[in-house]
Amino acid sequence: MDIKHIIWDWNGTLLDDRWLCVDSINLSLRKRNLPEINEQKYLDIFCFPVEKYYQKLGFDFEKEPFTVSGSEFISNYNSRFHEPDLQKGVREILASIHNANVSQSVLSAGKQEYVDDWVQFHGLKDYFINVLGIDNHYASGKKDIGKQWINEMECDPNNVLLIGDTLHDHEVASEMGVHCVLIANGHTSYDRLKNTGEMVFKDLNELHDHLKEILPVN
């Protein structure tokens, strides 16, 4: 595998925000007298499109449109927007890849202004040649943005690696025609990720060890 560019997912992959997603959705569940969830339940059911995830939680879109509960979640989450820290090992692995002269970008299902804010807030902007988010609050459109980016990039898709933490990242990579590896420290359980057939790592430190074998990283 001759990798010349790495595309990173943001939430869950680089940002450790699973706990905040669980806290934020539980506020909405509690408000509607629906059963709350813990992190393990979240890992077992979170999916895209997020409307399907909400339905698994018990939200009834015939009684209340998804835009109401979806916007409420965003409001709950944004009230603590800067509390999540980076995943352990983020700065080390980004620096190693940068030093290996492999370019990097971010492709996120988060709204563009939010992703720009996060990257700037955590001081990571210099590592990425592009930071791509979506134009809505509801995590839809990542595939289209990814395909547009791979068409714009002066790099053979066979030399591109996408790193994410969800089944959707696997689907996005397939649509883009790029390689994919998945990290099980974000929003999806290890077993569910393994079922994609992709290589799965338990965390970024384990991934870093793997990259040392295929890239000139230190």
PDB file of C-alpha atoms in Angstrom:
ATOM      1  CA  MET A   1       0.000   0.000   0.000  1.00  0.00           C
ATOM      2  CA  ASP A   2       1.672   3.196  -1.235  1.00  0.00           C
ATOM      3  CA  ILE A   3      -0.079   5.923   0.767  1.00  0.00           C
ATOM      4  CA  LYS A   4       0.463   9.538  -0.269  1.00  0.00           C
ATOM      5  CA  HIS A   5      -2.548  11.138   1.438  1.00  0.00           C
ATOM      6  CA  ILE A   6      -4.576  10.360   4.584  1.00  0.00           C
ATOM      7  CA  ILE A   7      -8.149  11.540   5.131  1.00  0.00           C
ATOM      8  CA  TRP A   8      -9.259  11.691   8.763  1.00  0.00           C
ATOM      9  CA  ASP A   9     -12.759  11.570  10.122  1.00  0.00           C
ATOM     10  CA  TRP A  10     -13.121  13.997  13.033  1.00  0.00           C
ATOM     11  CA  ASN A  11     -15.734  13.099  15.674  1.00  0.00           C
ATOM     12  CA  GLY A  12     -14.807   9.897  17.461  1.00  0.00           C
ATOM     13  CA  THR A  13     -11.665   9.378  15.395  1.00  0.00           C
ATOM     14  CA  LEU A  14      -9.643  12.448  16.393  1.00  0.00           C
ATOM     15  CA  LEU A  15     -12.071  14.009  18.898  1.00  0.00           C
ATOM     16  CA  ASP A  16     -13.055  12.004  21.998  1.00  0.00           C
ATOM     17  CA  ASP A  17     -16.709  13.049  22.130  1.00  0.00           C
ATOM     18  CA  ARG A  18     -18.664   9.805  22.539  1.00  0.00           C
ATOM     19  CA  TRP A  19     -19.432  10.605  26.175  1.00  0.00           C
ATOM     20  CA  LEU A  20     -20.895  13.978  25.204  1.00  0.00           C
ATOM     21  CA  CYS A  21     -23.057  12.406  22.494  1.00  0.00           C
ATOM     22  CA  VAL A  22     -24.470   9.989  25.080  1.00  0.00           C
ATOM     23  CA  ASP A  23     -25.073  12.767  27.627  1.00  0.00           C
ATOM     24  CA  SER A  24     -26.716  14.974  24.998  1.00  0.00           C
ATOM     25  CA  ILE A  25     -29.081  12.328  23.624  1.00  0.00           C
ATOM     26  CA  ASN A  26     -30.030  11.235  27.129  1.00  0.00           C
ATOM     27  CA  LEU A  27     -31.296  14.749  27.846  1.00  0.00           C
ATOM     28  CA  SER A  28     -33.677  14.402  24.905  1.00  0.00           C
ATOM     29  CA  LEU A  29     -34.681  10.854  25.842  1.00  0.00           C
ATOM     30  CA  ARG A  30     -35.398  11.875  29.428  1.00  0.00           C
ATOM     31  CA  LYS A  31     -37.535  14.783  28.228  1.00  0.00           C
ATOM     32  CA  ARG A  32     -39.726  12.342  26.282  1.00  0.00           C
ATOM     33  CA  ASN A  33     -39.810   9.635  28.973  1.00  0.00           C
ATOM     34  CA  LEU A  34     -37.832   7.285  26.741  1.00  0.00           C
ATOM     35  CA  PRO A  35     -35.220   4.840  28.114  1.00  0.00           C
ATOM     36  CA  GLU A  36     -31.778   6.392  28.491  1.00  0.00           C
ATOM     37  CA  ILE A  37     -28.688   4.663  27.129  1.00  0.00           C
ATOM     38  CA  ASN A  38     -25.147   4.009  28.312  1.00  0.00           C
ATOM     39  CA  GLU A  39     -21.994   4.111  26.200  1.00  0.00           C
ATOM     40  CA  GLN A  40     -22.093   0.396  25.371  1.00  0.00           C
ATOM     41  CA  LYS A  41     -25.657   0.655  24.065  1.00  0.00           C
ATOM     42  CA  TYR A  42     -24.605   3.676  22.040  1.00  0.00           C
ATOM     43  CA  LEU A  43     -21.693   1.777  20.490  1.00  0.00           C
ATOM     44  CA  ASP A  44     -24.054  -1.043  19.558  1.00  0.00           C
ATOM     45  CA  ILE A  45     -26.745   1.055  17.831  1.00  0.00           C
ATOM     46  CA  PHE A  46     -25.283   4.326  16.547  1.00  0.00           C
ATOM     47  CA  CYS A  47     -25.558   4.506  12.773  1.00  0.00           C
ATOM     48  CA  PHE A  48     -26.084   6.668   9.715  1.00  0.00           C
ATOM     49  CA  PRO A  49     -28.377   8.087   8.591  1.00  0.00           C
ATOM     50  CA  VAL A  50     -28.828   9.434  12.109  1.00  0.00           C
ATOM     51  CA  GLU A  51     -32.611   9.385  11.676  1.00  0.00           C
ATOM     52  CA  LYS A  52     -32.399   5.593  11.819  1.00  0.00           C
ATOM     53  CA  TYR A  53     -30.387   5.800  15.044  1.00  0.00           C
ATOM     54  CA  TYR A  54     -33.053   8.043  16.572  1.00  0.00           C
ATOM     55  CA  GLN A  55     -35.744   5.559  15.598  1.00  0.00           C
ATOM     56  CA  LYS A  56     -33.795   2.785  17.341  1.00  0.00           C
ATOM     57  CA  LEU A  57     -33.864   4.964  20.451  1.00  0.00           C
ATOM     58  CA  GLY A  58     -37.634   5.194  20.309  1.00  0.00           C
ATOM     59  CA  PHE A  59     -38.228   8.602  18.736  1.00  0.00           C
ATOM     60  CA  ASP A  60     -41.516   8.663  16.800  1.00  0.00           C
ATOM     61  CA  PHE A  61     -41.258  10.919  13.767  1.00  0.00           C
ATOM     62  CA  GLU A  62     -45.000  10.725  13.171  1.00  0.00           C
ATOM     63  CA  LYS A  63     -45.527  12.510  16.486  1.00  0.00           C
ATOM     64  CA  GLU A  64     -42.562  14.843  16.150  1.00  0.00           C
ATOM     65  CA  PRO A  65     -40.361  15.496  13.087  1.00  0.00           C
ATOM     66  CA  PHE A  66     -36.711  14.545  13.233  1.00  0.00           C
ATOM     67  CA  THR A  67     -35.724  18.196  12.812  1.00  0.00           C
ATOM     68  CA  VAL A  68     -37.046  18.907  16.319  1.00  0.00           C
ATOM     69  CA  SER A  69     -35.142  16.198  18.200  1.00  0.00           C
ATOM     70  CA  GLY A  70     -32.130  16.521  15.903  1.00  0.00           C
ATOM     71  CA  SER A  71     -31.838  20.256  16.520  1.00  0.00           C
ATOM     72  CA  GLU A  72     -32.359  19.692  20.240  1.00  0.00           C
ATOM     73  CA  PHE A  73     -29.422  17.262  20.316  1.00  0.00           C
ATOM     74  CA  ILE A  74     -27.217  19.815  18.564  1.00  0.00           C
ATOM     75  CA  SER A  75     -28.223  22.436  21.114  1.00  0.00           C
ATOM     76  CA  ASN A  76     -27.440  20.062  24.005  1.00  0.00           C
ATOM     77  CA  TYR A  77     -24.085  19.140  22.454  1.00  0.00           C
ATOM     78  CA  ASN A  78     -23.098  22.704  21.582  1.00  0.00           C
ATOM     79  CA  SER A  79     -23.692  23.894  25.133  1.00  0.00           C
ATOM     80  CA  ARG A  80     -20.530  21.911  25.979  1.00  0.00           C
ATOM     81  CA  PHE A  81     -18.868  22.182  22.559  1.00  0.00           C
ATOM     82  CA  HIS A  82     -15.262  22.642  23.677  1.00  0.00           C
ATOM     83  CA  GLU A  83     -15.293  20.162  26.559  1.00  0.00           C
ATOM     84  CA  PRO A  84     -14.285  17.021  24.585  1.00  0.00           C
ATOM     85  CA  ASP A  85     -10.541  16.521  24.334  1.00  0.00           C
ATOM     86  CA  LEU A  86      -8.602  14.912  21.519  1.00  0.00           C
ATOM     87  CA  GLN A  87      -8.183  11.159  21.489  1.00  0.00           C
ATOM     88  CA  LYS A  88      -4.953   9.967  23.079  1.00  0.00           C
ATOM     89  CA  GLY A  89      -2.085  10.008  20.610  1.00  0.00           C
ATOM     90  CA  VAL A  90      -3.596  12.447  18.104  1.00  0.00           C
ATOM     91  CA  ARG A  91      -0.786  14.973  18.084  1.00  0.00           C
ATOM     92  CA  GLU A  92       1.890  12.282  17.914  1.00  0.00           C
ATOM     93  CA  ILE A  93       0.373  10.437  14.965  1.00  0.00           C
ATOM     94  CA  LEU A  94      -0.424  13.592  12.993  1.00  0.00           C
ATOM     95  CA  ALA A  95       3.126  14.848  13.507  1.00  0.00           C
ATOM     96  CA  SER A  96       4.623  11.524  12.426  1.00  0.00           C
ATOM     97  CA  ILE A  97       2.577  11.458   9.228  1.00  0.00           C
ATOM     98  CA  HIS A  98       3.434  15.095   8.517  1.00  0.00           C
ATOM     99  CA  ASN A  99       7.129  14.374   9.017  1.00  0.00           C
ATOM    100  CA  ALA A 100       6.833  11.490   6.559  1.00  0.00           C
ATOM    101  CA  ASN A 101       5.723  14.005   3.889  1.00  0.00           C
ATOM    102  CA  VAL A 102       2.294  12.401   3.600  1.00  0.00           C
ATOM    103  CA  SER A 103      -0.428  15.044   3.242  1.00  0.00           C
ATOM    104  CA  GLN A 104      -3.549  14.936   5.422  1.00  0.00           C
ATOM    105  CA  SER A 105      -7.092  16.292   5.401  1.00  0.00           C
ATOM    106  CA  VAL A 106     -10.271  16.089   7.478  1.00  0.00           C
ATOM    107  CA  LEU A 107     -13.597  14.844   6.109  1.00  0.00           C
ATOM    108  CA  SER A 108     -16.365  15.145   8.676  1.00  0.00           C
ATOM    109  CA  ALA A 109     -20.139  14.704   8.974  1.00  0.00           C
ATOM    110  CA  GLY A 110     -20.022  17.733  11.286  1.00  0.00           C
ATOM    111  CA  LYS A 111     -21.132  21.146  10.087  1.00  0.00           C
ATOM    112  CA  GLN A 112     -18.314  23.028   8.352  1.00  0.00           C
ATOM    113  CA  GLU A 113     -18.167  25.915  10.817  1.00  0.00           C
ATOM    114  CA  TYR A 114     -18.027  23.490  13.757  1.00  0.00           C
ATOM    115  CA  VAL A 115     -15.208  21.428  12.269  1.00  0.00           C
ATOM    116  CA  ASP A 116     -13.215  24.564  11.427  1.00  0.00           C
ATOM    117  CA  ASP A 117     -13.696  25.728  15.029  1.00  0.00           C
ATOM    118  CA  TRP A 118     -12.579  22.390  16.510  1.00  0.00           C
ATOM    119  CA  VAL A 119      -9.469  22.135  14.356  1.00  0.00           C
ATOM    120  CA  GLN A 120      -8.491  25.713  15.185  1.00  0.00           C
ATOM    121  CA  PHE A 121      -9.313  25.337  18.899  1.00  0.00           C
ATOM    122  CA  HIS A 122      -7.076  22.266  19.223  1.00  0.00           C
ATOM    123  CA  GLY A 123      -4.231  23.835  17.241  1.00  0.00           C
ATOM    124  CA  LEU A 124      -4.188  21.251  14.453  1.00  0.00           C
ATOM    125  CA  LYS A 125      -4.814  23.405  11.390  1.00  0.00           C
ATOM    126  CA  ASP A 126      -1.234  23.248  10.093  1.00  0.00           C
ATOM    127  CA  TYR A 127      -1.424  19.468   9.718  1.00  0.00           C
ATOM    128  CA  PHE A 128      -4.214  19.533   7.120  1.00  0.00           C
ATOM    129  CA  ILE A 129      -4.293  20.718   3.522  1.00  0.00           C
ATOM    130  CA  ASN A 130      -8.094  20.787   3.672  1.00  0.00           C
ATOM    131  CA  VAL A 131     -10.824  20.576   6.323  1.00  0.00           C
ATOM    132  CA  LEU A 132     -14.189  19.496   4.940  1.00  0.00           C
ATOM    133  CA  GLY A 133     -17.528  19.467   6.749  1.00  0.00           C
ATOM    134  CA  ILE A 134     -21.150  19.492   5.660  1.00  0.00           C
ATOM    135  CA  ASP A 135     -23.654  22.317   5.221  1.00  0.00           C
ATOM    136  CA  ASN A 136     -26.310  21.081   7.679  1.00  0.00           C
ATOM    137  CA  HIS A 137     -26.808  20.034  11.314  1.00  0.00           C
ATOM    138  CA  TYR A 138     -27.951  16.496  10.544  1.00  0.00           C
ATOM    139  CA  ALA A 139     -24.786  14.662   9.435  1.00  0.00           C
ATOM    140  CA  SER A 140     -25.931  14.103   5.841  1.00  0.00           C
ATOM    141  CA  GLY A 141     -23.849  14.622   2.700  1.00  0.00           C
ATOM    142  CA  LYS A 142     -20.446  13.238   3.677  1.00  0.00           C
ATOM    143  CA  LYS A 143     -20.290  10.831   0.729  1.00  0.00           C
ATOM    144  CA  ASP A 144     -20.890  13.572  -1.831  1.00  0.00           C
ATOM    145  CA  ILE A 145     -18.295  15.867  -0.266  1.00  0.00           C
ATOM    146  CA  GLY A 146     -15.817  12.990  -0.118  1.00  0.00           C
ATOM    147  CA  LYS A 147     -16.285  12.138  -3.785  1.00  0.00           C
ATOM    148  CA  GLN A 148     -15.868  15.788  -4.746  1.00  0.00           C
ATOM    149  CA  TRP A 149     -12.665  15.997  -2.693  1.00  0.00           C
ATOM    150  CA  ILE A 150     -11.142  12.877  -4.238  1.00  0.00           C
ATOM    151  CA  ASN A 151     -11.906  14.286  -7.696  1.00  0.00           C
ATOM    152  CA  GLU A 152     -10.233  17.593  -6.832  1.00  0.00           C
ATOM    153  CA  MET A 153      -7.208  16.007  -5.217  1.00  0.00           C
ATOM    154  CA  GLU A 154      -4.191  15.450  -7.418  1.00  0.00           C
ATOM    155  CA  CYS A 155      -3.696  11.972  -6.037  1.00  0.00           C
ATOM    156  CA  ASP A 156      -4.616   8.503  -7.272  1.00  0.00           C
ATOM    157  CA  PRO A 157      -7.421   7.130  -5.028  1.00  0.00           C
ATOM    158  CA  ASN A 158      -5.355   3.960  -4.675  1.00  0.00           C
ATOM    159  CA  ASN A 159      -2.774   6.065  -2.820  1.00  0.00           C
ATOM    160  CA  VAL A 160      -5.330   7.499  -0.374  1.00  0.00           C
ATOM    161  CA  LEU A 161      -6.248   6.110   3.040  1.00  0.00           C
ATOM    162  CA  LEU A 162      -9.386   7.116   4.955  1.00  0.00           C
ATOM    163  CA  ILE A 163      -9.333   6.620   8.737  1.00  0.00           C
ATOM    164  CA  GLY A 164     -12.654   6.621  10.584  1.00  0.00           C
ATOM    165  CA  ASP A 165     -14.650   5.120  13.430  1.00  0.00           C
ATOM    166  CA  THR A 166     -18.064   4.245  11.977  1.00  0.00           C
ATOM    167  CA  LEU A 167     -19.687   1.942   9.451  1.00  0.00           C
ATOM    168  CA  HIS A 168     -20.477   5.096   7.486  1.00  0.00           C
ATOM    169  CA  ASP A 169     -16.761   5.860   7.116  1.00  0.00           C
ATOM    170  CA  HIS A 170     -16.337   2.438   5.511  1.00  0.00           C
ATOM    171  CA  GLU A 171     -19.208   3.268   3.130  1.00  0.00           C
ATOM    172  CA  VAL A 172     -17.753   6.693   2.330  1.00  0.00           C
ATOM    173  CA  ALA A 173     -14.338   5.176   1.563  1.00  0.00           C
ATOM    174  CA  SER A 174     -15.971   2.623  -0.747  1.00  0.00           C
ATOM    175  CA  GLU A 175     -17.826   5.380  -2.607  1.00  0.00           C
ATOM    176  CA  MET A 176     -14.600   7.335  -2.966  1.00  0.00           C
ATOM    177  CA  GLY A 177     -12.628   4.286  -4.097  1.00  0.00           C
ATOM    178  CA  VAL A 178      -9.948   4.733  -1.423  1.00  0.00           C
ATOM    179  CA  HIS A 179      -8.421   2.444   1.197  1.00  0.00           C
ATOM    180  CA  CYS A 180      -9.911   2.436   4.691  1.00  0.00           C
ATOM    181  CA  VAL A 181      -8.960   1.470   8.230  1.00  0.00           C
ATOM    182  CA  LEU A 182     -11.208   1.881  11.256  1.00  0.00           C
ATOM    183  CA  ILE A 183     -10.621   2.819  14.892  1.00  0.00           C
ATOM    184  CA  ALA A 184     -12.735   1.312  17.688  1.00  0.00           C
ATOM    185  CA  ASN A 185     -12.338   4.150  20.188  1.00  0.00           C
ATOM    186  CA  GLY A 186     -15.117   6.335  18.802  1.00  0.00           C
ATOM    187  CA  HIS A 187     -18.785   5.823  18.005  1.00  0.00           C
ATOM    188  CA  THR A 188     -18.998   2.167  16.935  1.00  0.00           C
ATOM    189  CA  SER A 189     -18.127  -1.090  18.674  1.00  0.00           C
ATOM    190  CA  TYR A 190     -15.121  -3.154  17.604  1.00  0.00           C
ATOM    191  CA  ASP A 191     -17.283  -6.119  16.557  1.00  0.00           C
ATOM    192  CA  ARG A 192     -19.511  -4.017  14.314  1.00  0.00           C
ATOM    193  CA  LEU A 193     -16.479  -2.406  12.667  1.00  0.00           C
ATOM    194  CA  LYS A 194     -14.828  -5.793  12.172  1.00  0.00           C
ATOM    195  CA  ASN A 195     -17.884  -6.991  10.254  1.00  0.00           C
ATOM    196  CA  THR A 196     -17.058  -4.496   7.482  1.00  0.00           C
ATOM    197  CA  GLY A 197     -14.016  -6.567   6.555  1.00  0.00           C
ATOM    198  CA  GLU A 198     -11.721  -3.575   7.015  1.00  0.00           C
ATOM    199  CA  MET A 199      -8.640  -3.558   9.230  1.00  0.00           C
ATOM    200  CA  VAL A 200      -9.706  -2.372  12.709  1.00  0.00           C
ATOM    201  CA  PHE A 201      -7.474  -0.936  15.463  1.00  0.00           C
ATOM    202  CA  LYS A 202      -8.471  -0.486  19.077  1.00  0.00           C
ATOM    203  CA  ASP A 203      -6.973   3.026  19.308  1.00  0.00           C
ATOM    204  CA  LEU A 204      -4.676   5.526  17.627  1.00  0.00           C
ATOM    205  CA  ASN A 205      -1.570   4.181  19.327  1.00  0.00           C
ATOM    206  CA  GLU A 206      -2.169   0.767  17.777  1.00  0.00           C
ATOM    207  CA  LEU A 207      -2.786   2.424  14.411  1.00  0.00           C
ATOM    208  CA  HIS A 208       0.425   4.434  14.810  1.00  0.00           C
ATOM    209  CA  ASP A 209       2.394   1.195  15.240  1.00  0.00           C
ATOM    210  CA  HIS A 210       0.818  -0.125  12.030  1.00  0.00           C
ATOM    211  CA  LEU A 211       1.630   3.029  10.080  1.00  0.00           C
ATOM    212  CA  LYS A 212       5.266   2.701  11.091  1.00  0.00           C
ATOM    213  CA  GLU A 213       5.275  -0.509   9.045  1.00  0.00           C
ATOM    214  CA  ILE A 214       3.836   1.027   5.855  1.00  0.00           C
ATOM    215  CA  LEU A 215       5.014   4.656   6.014  1.00  0.00           C
ATOM    216  CA  PRO A 216       8.373   6.268   6.854  1.00  0.00           C
ATOM    217  CA  VAL A 217       6.955   7.561  10.170  1.00  0.00           C
ATOM    218  CA  ASN A 218       8.654   7.624  13.554  1.00  0.00           C
TER     219      ASN A 218
END
